[in-house]
CSV table of C-alpha atoms in Angstrom, one decimal:
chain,number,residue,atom,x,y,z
O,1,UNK,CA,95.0,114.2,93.0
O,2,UNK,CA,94.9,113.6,89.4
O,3,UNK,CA,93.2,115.5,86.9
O,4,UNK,CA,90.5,113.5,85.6
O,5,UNK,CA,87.9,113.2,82.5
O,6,UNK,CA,84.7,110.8,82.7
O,7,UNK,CA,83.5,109.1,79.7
O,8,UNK,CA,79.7,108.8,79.8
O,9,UNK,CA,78.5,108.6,75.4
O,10,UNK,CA,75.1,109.7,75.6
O,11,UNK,CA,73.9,108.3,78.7
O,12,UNK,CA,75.0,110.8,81.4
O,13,UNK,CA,71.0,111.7,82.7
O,14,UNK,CA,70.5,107.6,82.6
O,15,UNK,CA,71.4,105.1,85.5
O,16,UNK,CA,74.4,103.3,83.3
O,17,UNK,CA,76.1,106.8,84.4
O,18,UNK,CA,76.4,105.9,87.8
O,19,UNK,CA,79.8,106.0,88.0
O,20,UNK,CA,80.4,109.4,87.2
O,21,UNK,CA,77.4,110.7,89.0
O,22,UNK,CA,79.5,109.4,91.7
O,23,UNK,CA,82.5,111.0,91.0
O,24,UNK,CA,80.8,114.1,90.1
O,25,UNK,CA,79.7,114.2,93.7
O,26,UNK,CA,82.7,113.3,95.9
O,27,UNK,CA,86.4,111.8,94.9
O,28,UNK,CA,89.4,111.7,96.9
O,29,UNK,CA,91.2,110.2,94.7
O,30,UNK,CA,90.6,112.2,91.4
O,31,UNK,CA,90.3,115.8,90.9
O,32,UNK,CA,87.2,115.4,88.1
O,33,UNK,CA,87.8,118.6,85.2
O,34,UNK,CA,85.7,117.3,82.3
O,35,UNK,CA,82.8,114.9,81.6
O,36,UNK,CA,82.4,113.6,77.6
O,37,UNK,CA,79.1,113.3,76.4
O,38,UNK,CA,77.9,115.1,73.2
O,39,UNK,CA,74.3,114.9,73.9
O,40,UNK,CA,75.1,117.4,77.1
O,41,UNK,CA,77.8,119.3,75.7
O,42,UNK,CA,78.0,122.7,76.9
O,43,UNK,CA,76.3,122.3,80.6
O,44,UNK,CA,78.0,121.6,83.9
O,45,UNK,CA,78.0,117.9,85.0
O,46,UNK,CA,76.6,118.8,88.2
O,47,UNK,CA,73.6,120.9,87.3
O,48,UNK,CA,72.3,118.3,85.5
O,49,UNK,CA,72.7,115.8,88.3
O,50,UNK,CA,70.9,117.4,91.2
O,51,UNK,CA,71.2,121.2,90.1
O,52,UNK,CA,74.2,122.1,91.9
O,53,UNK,CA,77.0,123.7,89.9
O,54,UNK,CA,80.0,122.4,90.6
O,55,UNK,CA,82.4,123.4,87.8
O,56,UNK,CA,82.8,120.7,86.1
O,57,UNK,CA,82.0,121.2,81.9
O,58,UNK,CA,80.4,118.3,80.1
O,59,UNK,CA,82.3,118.4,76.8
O,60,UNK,CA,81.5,116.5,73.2
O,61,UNK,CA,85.1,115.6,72.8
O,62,UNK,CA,87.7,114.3,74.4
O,63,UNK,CA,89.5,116.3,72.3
O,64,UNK,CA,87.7,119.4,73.8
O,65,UNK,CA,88.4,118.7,76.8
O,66,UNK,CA,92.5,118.7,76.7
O,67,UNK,CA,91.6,122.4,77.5
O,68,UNK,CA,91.0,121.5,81.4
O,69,UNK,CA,94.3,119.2,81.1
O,70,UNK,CA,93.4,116.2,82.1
O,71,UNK,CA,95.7,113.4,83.0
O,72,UNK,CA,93.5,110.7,83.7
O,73,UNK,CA,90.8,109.0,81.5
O,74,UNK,CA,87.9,107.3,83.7
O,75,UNK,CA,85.2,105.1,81.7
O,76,UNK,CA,82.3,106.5,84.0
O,77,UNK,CA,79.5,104.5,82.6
O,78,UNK,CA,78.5,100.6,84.6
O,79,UNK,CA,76.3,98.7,82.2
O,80,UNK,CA,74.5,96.0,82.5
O,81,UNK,CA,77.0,92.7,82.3
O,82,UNK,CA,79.6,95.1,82.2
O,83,UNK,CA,79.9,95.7,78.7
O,84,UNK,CA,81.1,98.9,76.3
O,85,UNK,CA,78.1,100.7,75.2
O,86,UNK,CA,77.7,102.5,72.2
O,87,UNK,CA,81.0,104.0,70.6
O,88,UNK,CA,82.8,104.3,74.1
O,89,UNK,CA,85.9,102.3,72.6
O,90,UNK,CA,86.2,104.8,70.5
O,91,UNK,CA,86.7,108.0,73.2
O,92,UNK,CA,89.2,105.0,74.8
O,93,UNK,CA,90.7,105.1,71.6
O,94,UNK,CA,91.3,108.9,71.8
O,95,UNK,CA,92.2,109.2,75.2
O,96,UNK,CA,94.9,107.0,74.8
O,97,UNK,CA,96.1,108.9,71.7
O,98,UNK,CA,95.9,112.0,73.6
O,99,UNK,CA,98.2,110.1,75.9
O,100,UNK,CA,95.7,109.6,78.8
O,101,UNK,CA,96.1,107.0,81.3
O,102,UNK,CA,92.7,104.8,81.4
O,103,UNK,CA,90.9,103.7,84.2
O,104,UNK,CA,88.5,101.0,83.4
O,105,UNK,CA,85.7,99.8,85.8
O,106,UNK,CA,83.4,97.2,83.6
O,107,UNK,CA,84.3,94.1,83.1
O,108,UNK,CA,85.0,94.3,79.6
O,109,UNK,CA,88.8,94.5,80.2
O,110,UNK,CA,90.7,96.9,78.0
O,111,UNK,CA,94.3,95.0,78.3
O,112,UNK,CA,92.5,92.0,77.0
O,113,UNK,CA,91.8,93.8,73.6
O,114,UNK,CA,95.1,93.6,71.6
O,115,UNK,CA,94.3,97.1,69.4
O,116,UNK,CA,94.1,98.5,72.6
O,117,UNK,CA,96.8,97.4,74.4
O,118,UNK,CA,99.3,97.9,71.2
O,119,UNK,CA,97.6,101.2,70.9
O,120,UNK,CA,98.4,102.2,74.6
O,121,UNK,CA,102.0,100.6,74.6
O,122,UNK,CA,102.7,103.0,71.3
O,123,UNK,CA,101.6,106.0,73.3
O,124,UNK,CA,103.6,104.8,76.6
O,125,UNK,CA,99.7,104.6,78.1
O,126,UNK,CA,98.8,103.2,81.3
O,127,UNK,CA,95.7,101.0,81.3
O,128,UNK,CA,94.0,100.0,84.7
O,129,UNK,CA,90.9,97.9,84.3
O,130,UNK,CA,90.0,97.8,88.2
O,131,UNK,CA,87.5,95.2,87.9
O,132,UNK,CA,90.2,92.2,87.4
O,133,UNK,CA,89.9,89.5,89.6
O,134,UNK,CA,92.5,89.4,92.5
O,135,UNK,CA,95.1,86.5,92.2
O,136,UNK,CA,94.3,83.7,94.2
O,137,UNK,CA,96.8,84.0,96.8
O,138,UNK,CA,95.7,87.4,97.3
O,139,UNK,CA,92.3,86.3,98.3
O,140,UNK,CA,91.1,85.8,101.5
O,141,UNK,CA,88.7,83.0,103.0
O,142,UNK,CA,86.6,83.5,106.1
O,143,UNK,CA,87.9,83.0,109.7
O,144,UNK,CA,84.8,83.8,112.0
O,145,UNK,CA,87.1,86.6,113.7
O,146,UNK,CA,84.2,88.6,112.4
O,147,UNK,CA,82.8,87.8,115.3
O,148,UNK,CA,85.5,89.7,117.9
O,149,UNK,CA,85.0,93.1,116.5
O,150,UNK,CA,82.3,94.9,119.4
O,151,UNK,CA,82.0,98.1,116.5
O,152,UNK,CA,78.3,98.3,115.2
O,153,UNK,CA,78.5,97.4,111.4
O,154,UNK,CA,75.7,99.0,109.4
O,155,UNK,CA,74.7,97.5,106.1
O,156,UNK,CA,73.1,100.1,103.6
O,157,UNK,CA,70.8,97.4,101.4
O,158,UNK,CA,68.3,98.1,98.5
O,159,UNK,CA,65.0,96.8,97.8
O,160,UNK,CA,66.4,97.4,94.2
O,161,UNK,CA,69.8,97.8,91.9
O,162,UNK,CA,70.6,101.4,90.8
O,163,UNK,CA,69.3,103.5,94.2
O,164,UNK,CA,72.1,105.1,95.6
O,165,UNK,CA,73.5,102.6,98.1
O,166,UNK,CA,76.8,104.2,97.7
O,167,UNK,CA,75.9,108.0,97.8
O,168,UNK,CA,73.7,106.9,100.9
O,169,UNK,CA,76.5,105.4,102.4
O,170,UNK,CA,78.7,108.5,101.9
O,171,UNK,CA,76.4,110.7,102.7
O,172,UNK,CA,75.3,109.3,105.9
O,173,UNK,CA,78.8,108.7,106.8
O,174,UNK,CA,79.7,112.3,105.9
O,175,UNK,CA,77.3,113.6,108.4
O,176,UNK,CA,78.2,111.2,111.0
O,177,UNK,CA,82.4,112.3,110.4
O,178,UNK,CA,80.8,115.7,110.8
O,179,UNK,CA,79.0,115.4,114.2
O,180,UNK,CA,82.3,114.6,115.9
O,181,UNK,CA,82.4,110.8,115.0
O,182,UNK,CA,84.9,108.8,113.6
O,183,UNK,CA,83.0,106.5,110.7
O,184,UNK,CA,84.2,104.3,108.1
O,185,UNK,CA,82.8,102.5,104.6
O,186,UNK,CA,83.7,99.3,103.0
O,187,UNK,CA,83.1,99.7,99.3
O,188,UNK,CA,81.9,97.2,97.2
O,189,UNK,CA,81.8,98.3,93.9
O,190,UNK,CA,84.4,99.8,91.7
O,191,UNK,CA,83.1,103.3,92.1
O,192,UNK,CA,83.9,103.4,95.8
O,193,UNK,CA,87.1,102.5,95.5
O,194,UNK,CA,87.3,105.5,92.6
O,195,UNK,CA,85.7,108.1,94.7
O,196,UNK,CA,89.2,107.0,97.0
O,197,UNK,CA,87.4,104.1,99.0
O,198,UNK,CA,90.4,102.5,101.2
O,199,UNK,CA,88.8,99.7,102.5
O,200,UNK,CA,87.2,97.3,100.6
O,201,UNK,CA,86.7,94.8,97.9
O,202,UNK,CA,85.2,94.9,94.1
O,203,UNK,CA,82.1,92.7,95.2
O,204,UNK,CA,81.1,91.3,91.7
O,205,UNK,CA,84.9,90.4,90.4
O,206,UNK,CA,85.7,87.7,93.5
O,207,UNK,CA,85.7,84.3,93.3
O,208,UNK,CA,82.5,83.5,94.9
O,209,UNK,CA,84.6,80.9,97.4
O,210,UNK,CA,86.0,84.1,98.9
O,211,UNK,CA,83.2,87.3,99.0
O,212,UNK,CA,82.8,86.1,102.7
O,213,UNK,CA,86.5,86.5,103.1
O,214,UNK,CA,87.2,89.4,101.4
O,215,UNK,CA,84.0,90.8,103.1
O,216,UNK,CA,85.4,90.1,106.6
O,217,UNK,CA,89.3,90.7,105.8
O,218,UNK,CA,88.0,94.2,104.9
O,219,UNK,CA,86.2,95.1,108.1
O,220,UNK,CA,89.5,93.5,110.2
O,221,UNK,CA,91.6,95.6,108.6
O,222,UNK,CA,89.6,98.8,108.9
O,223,UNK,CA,88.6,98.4,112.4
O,224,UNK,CA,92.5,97.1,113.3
O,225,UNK,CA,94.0,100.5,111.6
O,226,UNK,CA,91.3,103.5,112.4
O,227,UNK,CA,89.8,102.1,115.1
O,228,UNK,CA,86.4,103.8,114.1
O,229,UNK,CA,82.9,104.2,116.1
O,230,UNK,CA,80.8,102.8,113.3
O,231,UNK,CA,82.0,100.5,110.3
O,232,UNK,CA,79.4,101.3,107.2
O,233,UNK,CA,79.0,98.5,104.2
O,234,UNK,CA,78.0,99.5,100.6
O,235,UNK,CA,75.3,97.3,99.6
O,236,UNK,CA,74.7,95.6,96.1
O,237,UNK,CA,72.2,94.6,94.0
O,238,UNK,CA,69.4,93.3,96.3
O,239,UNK,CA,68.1,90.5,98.9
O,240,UNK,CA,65.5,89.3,96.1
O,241,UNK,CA,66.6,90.7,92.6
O,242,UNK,CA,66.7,87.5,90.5
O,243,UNK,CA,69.8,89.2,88.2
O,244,UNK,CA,71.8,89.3,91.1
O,245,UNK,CA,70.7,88.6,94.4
O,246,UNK,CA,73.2,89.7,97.2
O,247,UNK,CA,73.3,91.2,101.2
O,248,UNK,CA,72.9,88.4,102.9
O,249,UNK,CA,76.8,87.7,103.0
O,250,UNK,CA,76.5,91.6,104.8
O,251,UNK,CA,74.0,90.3,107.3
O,252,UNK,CA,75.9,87.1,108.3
O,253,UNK,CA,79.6,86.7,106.8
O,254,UNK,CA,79.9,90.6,107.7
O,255,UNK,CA,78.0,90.4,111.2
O,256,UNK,CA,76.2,93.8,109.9
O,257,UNK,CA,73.5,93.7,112.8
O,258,UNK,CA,71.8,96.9,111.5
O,259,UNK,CA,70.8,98.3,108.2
O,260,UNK,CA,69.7,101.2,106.4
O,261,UNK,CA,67.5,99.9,103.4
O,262,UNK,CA,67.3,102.1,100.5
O,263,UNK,CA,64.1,101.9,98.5
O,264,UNK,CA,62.4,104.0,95.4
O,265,UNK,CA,58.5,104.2,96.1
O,266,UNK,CA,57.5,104.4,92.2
O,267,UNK,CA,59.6,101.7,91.4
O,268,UNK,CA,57.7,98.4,90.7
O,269,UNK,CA,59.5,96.1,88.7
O,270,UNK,CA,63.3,95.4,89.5
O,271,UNK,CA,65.7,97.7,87.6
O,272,UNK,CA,62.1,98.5,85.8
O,273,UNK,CA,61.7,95.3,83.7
O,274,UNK,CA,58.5,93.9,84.4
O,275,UNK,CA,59.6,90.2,83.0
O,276,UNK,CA,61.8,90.4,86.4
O,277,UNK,CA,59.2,90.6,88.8
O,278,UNK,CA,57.9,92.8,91.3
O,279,UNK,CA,59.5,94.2,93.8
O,280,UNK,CA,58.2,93.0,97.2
O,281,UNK,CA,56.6,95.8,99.5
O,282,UNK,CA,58.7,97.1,101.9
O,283,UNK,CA,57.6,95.4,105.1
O,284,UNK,CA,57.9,92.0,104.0
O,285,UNK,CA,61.9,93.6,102.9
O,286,UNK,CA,62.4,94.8,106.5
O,287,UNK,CA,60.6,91.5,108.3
O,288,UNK,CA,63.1,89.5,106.0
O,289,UNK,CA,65.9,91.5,107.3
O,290,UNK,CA,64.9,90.9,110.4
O,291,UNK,CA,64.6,87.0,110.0
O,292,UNK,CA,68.2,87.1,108.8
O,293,UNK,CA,68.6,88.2,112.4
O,294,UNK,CA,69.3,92.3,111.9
O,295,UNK,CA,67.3,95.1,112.2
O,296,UNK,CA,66.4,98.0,110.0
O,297,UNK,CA,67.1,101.1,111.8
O,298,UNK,CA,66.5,103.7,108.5
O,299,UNK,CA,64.8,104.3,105.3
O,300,UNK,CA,66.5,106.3,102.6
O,301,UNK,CA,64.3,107.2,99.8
O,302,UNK,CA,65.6,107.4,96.4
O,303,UNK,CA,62.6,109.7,94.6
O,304,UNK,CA,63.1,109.4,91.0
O,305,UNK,CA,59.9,109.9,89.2
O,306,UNK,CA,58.7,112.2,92.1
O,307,UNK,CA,57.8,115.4,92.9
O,308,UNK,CA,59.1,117.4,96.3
O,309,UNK,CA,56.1,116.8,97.6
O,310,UNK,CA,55.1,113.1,96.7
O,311,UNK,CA,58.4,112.5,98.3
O,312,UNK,CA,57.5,114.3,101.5
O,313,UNK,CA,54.1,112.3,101.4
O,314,UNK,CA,56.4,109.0,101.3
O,315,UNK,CA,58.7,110.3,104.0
O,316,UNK,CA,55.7,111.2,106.2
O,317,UNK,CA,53.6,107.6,105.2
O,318,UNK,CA,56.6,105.1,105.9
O,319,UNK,CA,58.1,107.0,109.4
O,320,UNK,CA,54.1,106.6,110.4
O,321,UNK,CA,54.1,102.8,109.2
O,322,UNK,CA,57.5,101.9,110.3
O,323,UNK,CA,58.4,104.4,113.7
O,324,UNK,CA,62.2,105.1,112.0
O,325,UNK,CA,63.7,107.5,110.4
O,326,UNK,CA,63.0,107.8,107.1
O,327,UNK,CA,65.9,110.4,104.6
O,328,UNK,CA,65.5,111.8,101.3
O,329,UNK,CA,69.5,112.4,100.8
O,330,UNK,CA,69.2,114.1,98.2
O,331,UNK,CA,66.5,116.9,99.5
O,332,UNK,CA,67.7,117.4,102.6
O,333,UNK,CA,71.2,115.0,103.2
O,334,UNK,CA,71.2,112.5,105.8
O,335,UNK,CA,72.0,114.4,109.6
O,336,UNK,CA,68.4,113.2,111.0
O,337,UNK,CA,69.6,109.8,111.4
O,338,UNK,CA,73.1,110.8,113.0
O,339,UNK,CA,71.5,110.8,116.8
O,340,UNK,CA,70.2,107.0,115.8
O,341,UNK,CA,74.0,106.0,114.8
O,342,UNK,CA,75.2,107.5,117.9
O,343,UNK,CA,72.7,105.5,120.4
O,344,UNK,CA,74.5,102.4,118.7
């Protein structure tokens, strides 16, 4: 794998930092040696994610961090419409002097900005901006062979953006791998296919015409070449969030009869703006799942804003209230729900 630096400008301990909170966690594709934000200079990336140190320095510069010798520049942040925040361009800017390749993820397209591409072809730079839309004849439409494949298809959905649909995902597919099954993911975002995601599809750069297609092609091709026990999908955005709504094309174009709904208890408003509603409760979410004809077969509980024990109260409240089981990944990972997955 490549050695890789994450560009974050100031908003590493925010949501926007997704990204590299995911590749902070887990890549297979990219060995991560440095993260750049000069408000946390100094600390290690994964202390102040969830307290684990996993050797990896937050630097201010990406000029500071040529010491870990990276060869690959990611832009770690996913804003809202997909913009760069902030003085981001600018770190671009010196990665590519410093003659790293950069890998792009919003949808602000670096080899669409002429100073940047000049300034890349100068320094003999690759730039990969991963969220371009796929050529039309690469795209494919839906056949209903969905339908053939007998492999359960979970769907990890949120009542909400920004949960952790993906680090569910892996997580519970992680300690599925680990009790002797054989599990895959279809990603959906461009951090899954970062963290080394093999099947999937970039969810929010398709040509609406073809998310059902892509969708399916995806699980084909999975199930055809690792013929696994359990196919997981990475959710996005949410059944009911106005700025996006999405999942049902998991439900019905990807035949995902079961889900594991993600949901964050102290969260009211979607993605916390209060002009965007408020977030339905989360029995009406799981008897709407159900009238799209799956079932809910897990909580996960994202507890930001929390304490460890207002988090054990919700665990404790909702497995009462709903008779499932209900996970706090990030207290105590995601095994309790691995003999529920097996039954399937």
């Amino acid at each position: 794998m490549r050695k890789a630096i994450l560009l974050t400008n100031g908003l590493y301990d925010t949501e926007n930092a997704k990204t590299a909170h995911g590749l902070v966690r887990e890549s297979n594709r990219y060995k991560i040696v440095g993260v750049i934000d000069h408000v946390f200079a100094g600390k290690d990336a994964g202390g102040l994610l969830d307290g684990q140190h996993r050797n990896i320095p937050v630097f201010a510069t990406v000029t500071e961090a040529m010491v870990a010798n990276p060869e690959v520049c990611v832009v770690g942040v996913a804003t809202s419409g997909g913009i760069f925040p902030g003085t981001l361009l600018n770190e671009v800017k010196e990665a590519i002097e410093l003659k790293l390749d950069i890998i792009n993820g919003l949808h602000d397209h670096l080899n669409e900005r002429p100073e940047i591409k000049a300034l890349a072809e100068k320094n003999n730079v690759e730039l990969i901006d991963i969220r371009r839309p796929k050529k039309l004849h690469e795209l494919h439409f839906w056949t209903g062979k969905i339908f053939d494949v007998k492999t359960p298809v979970v769907a990890v959905i949120g009542t909400d953006c920004a949960l952790g649909k993906r680090t569910t995902t892996r997580f519970v597919m992680n300690a599925c791998n680990n009790a002797g099954m054989n599990t895959q993911m279809i990603y959906t975002g461009q951090t899954g296919w970062l963290q080394g995601g093999k099947y999937g599809f970039i969810f929010d750069s398709t040509l609406n015409d073809f998310v059902s297609g892509e969708l399916e092609h995806a699980i084909l091709t999975c199930h055809e070449e690792t013929h696994p026990d359990i196919i997981f999908i990475e959710g996005q955005s949410a059944l009911r969030n106005p700025t996006g709504p999405c999942g049902s094309e998991l439900l019905i174009s990807g035949n995902a009869k079961h889900v594991i709904l993600v949901t964050a208890p102290k969260r009211k408003y979607y993605e916390h703006e209060p002009a965007w509603g408020e977030i339905p409760s989360l029995a009406s979410e799981i008897e709407l799942i159900k009238q799209f004809g799956s079932t809910v077969i897990a909580i996960a509980i994202n507890t930001e804003h929390c304490s460890d024990e207002e988090a054990f109260m919700f665990q404790k409240e909702y497995e009462k209230q709903f008779g499932i089981p209900v996970m706090l990944p990030l207290q105590e990972g995601c095994e309790k729900i691995v003999p529920v997955i097996k039954k399937l």
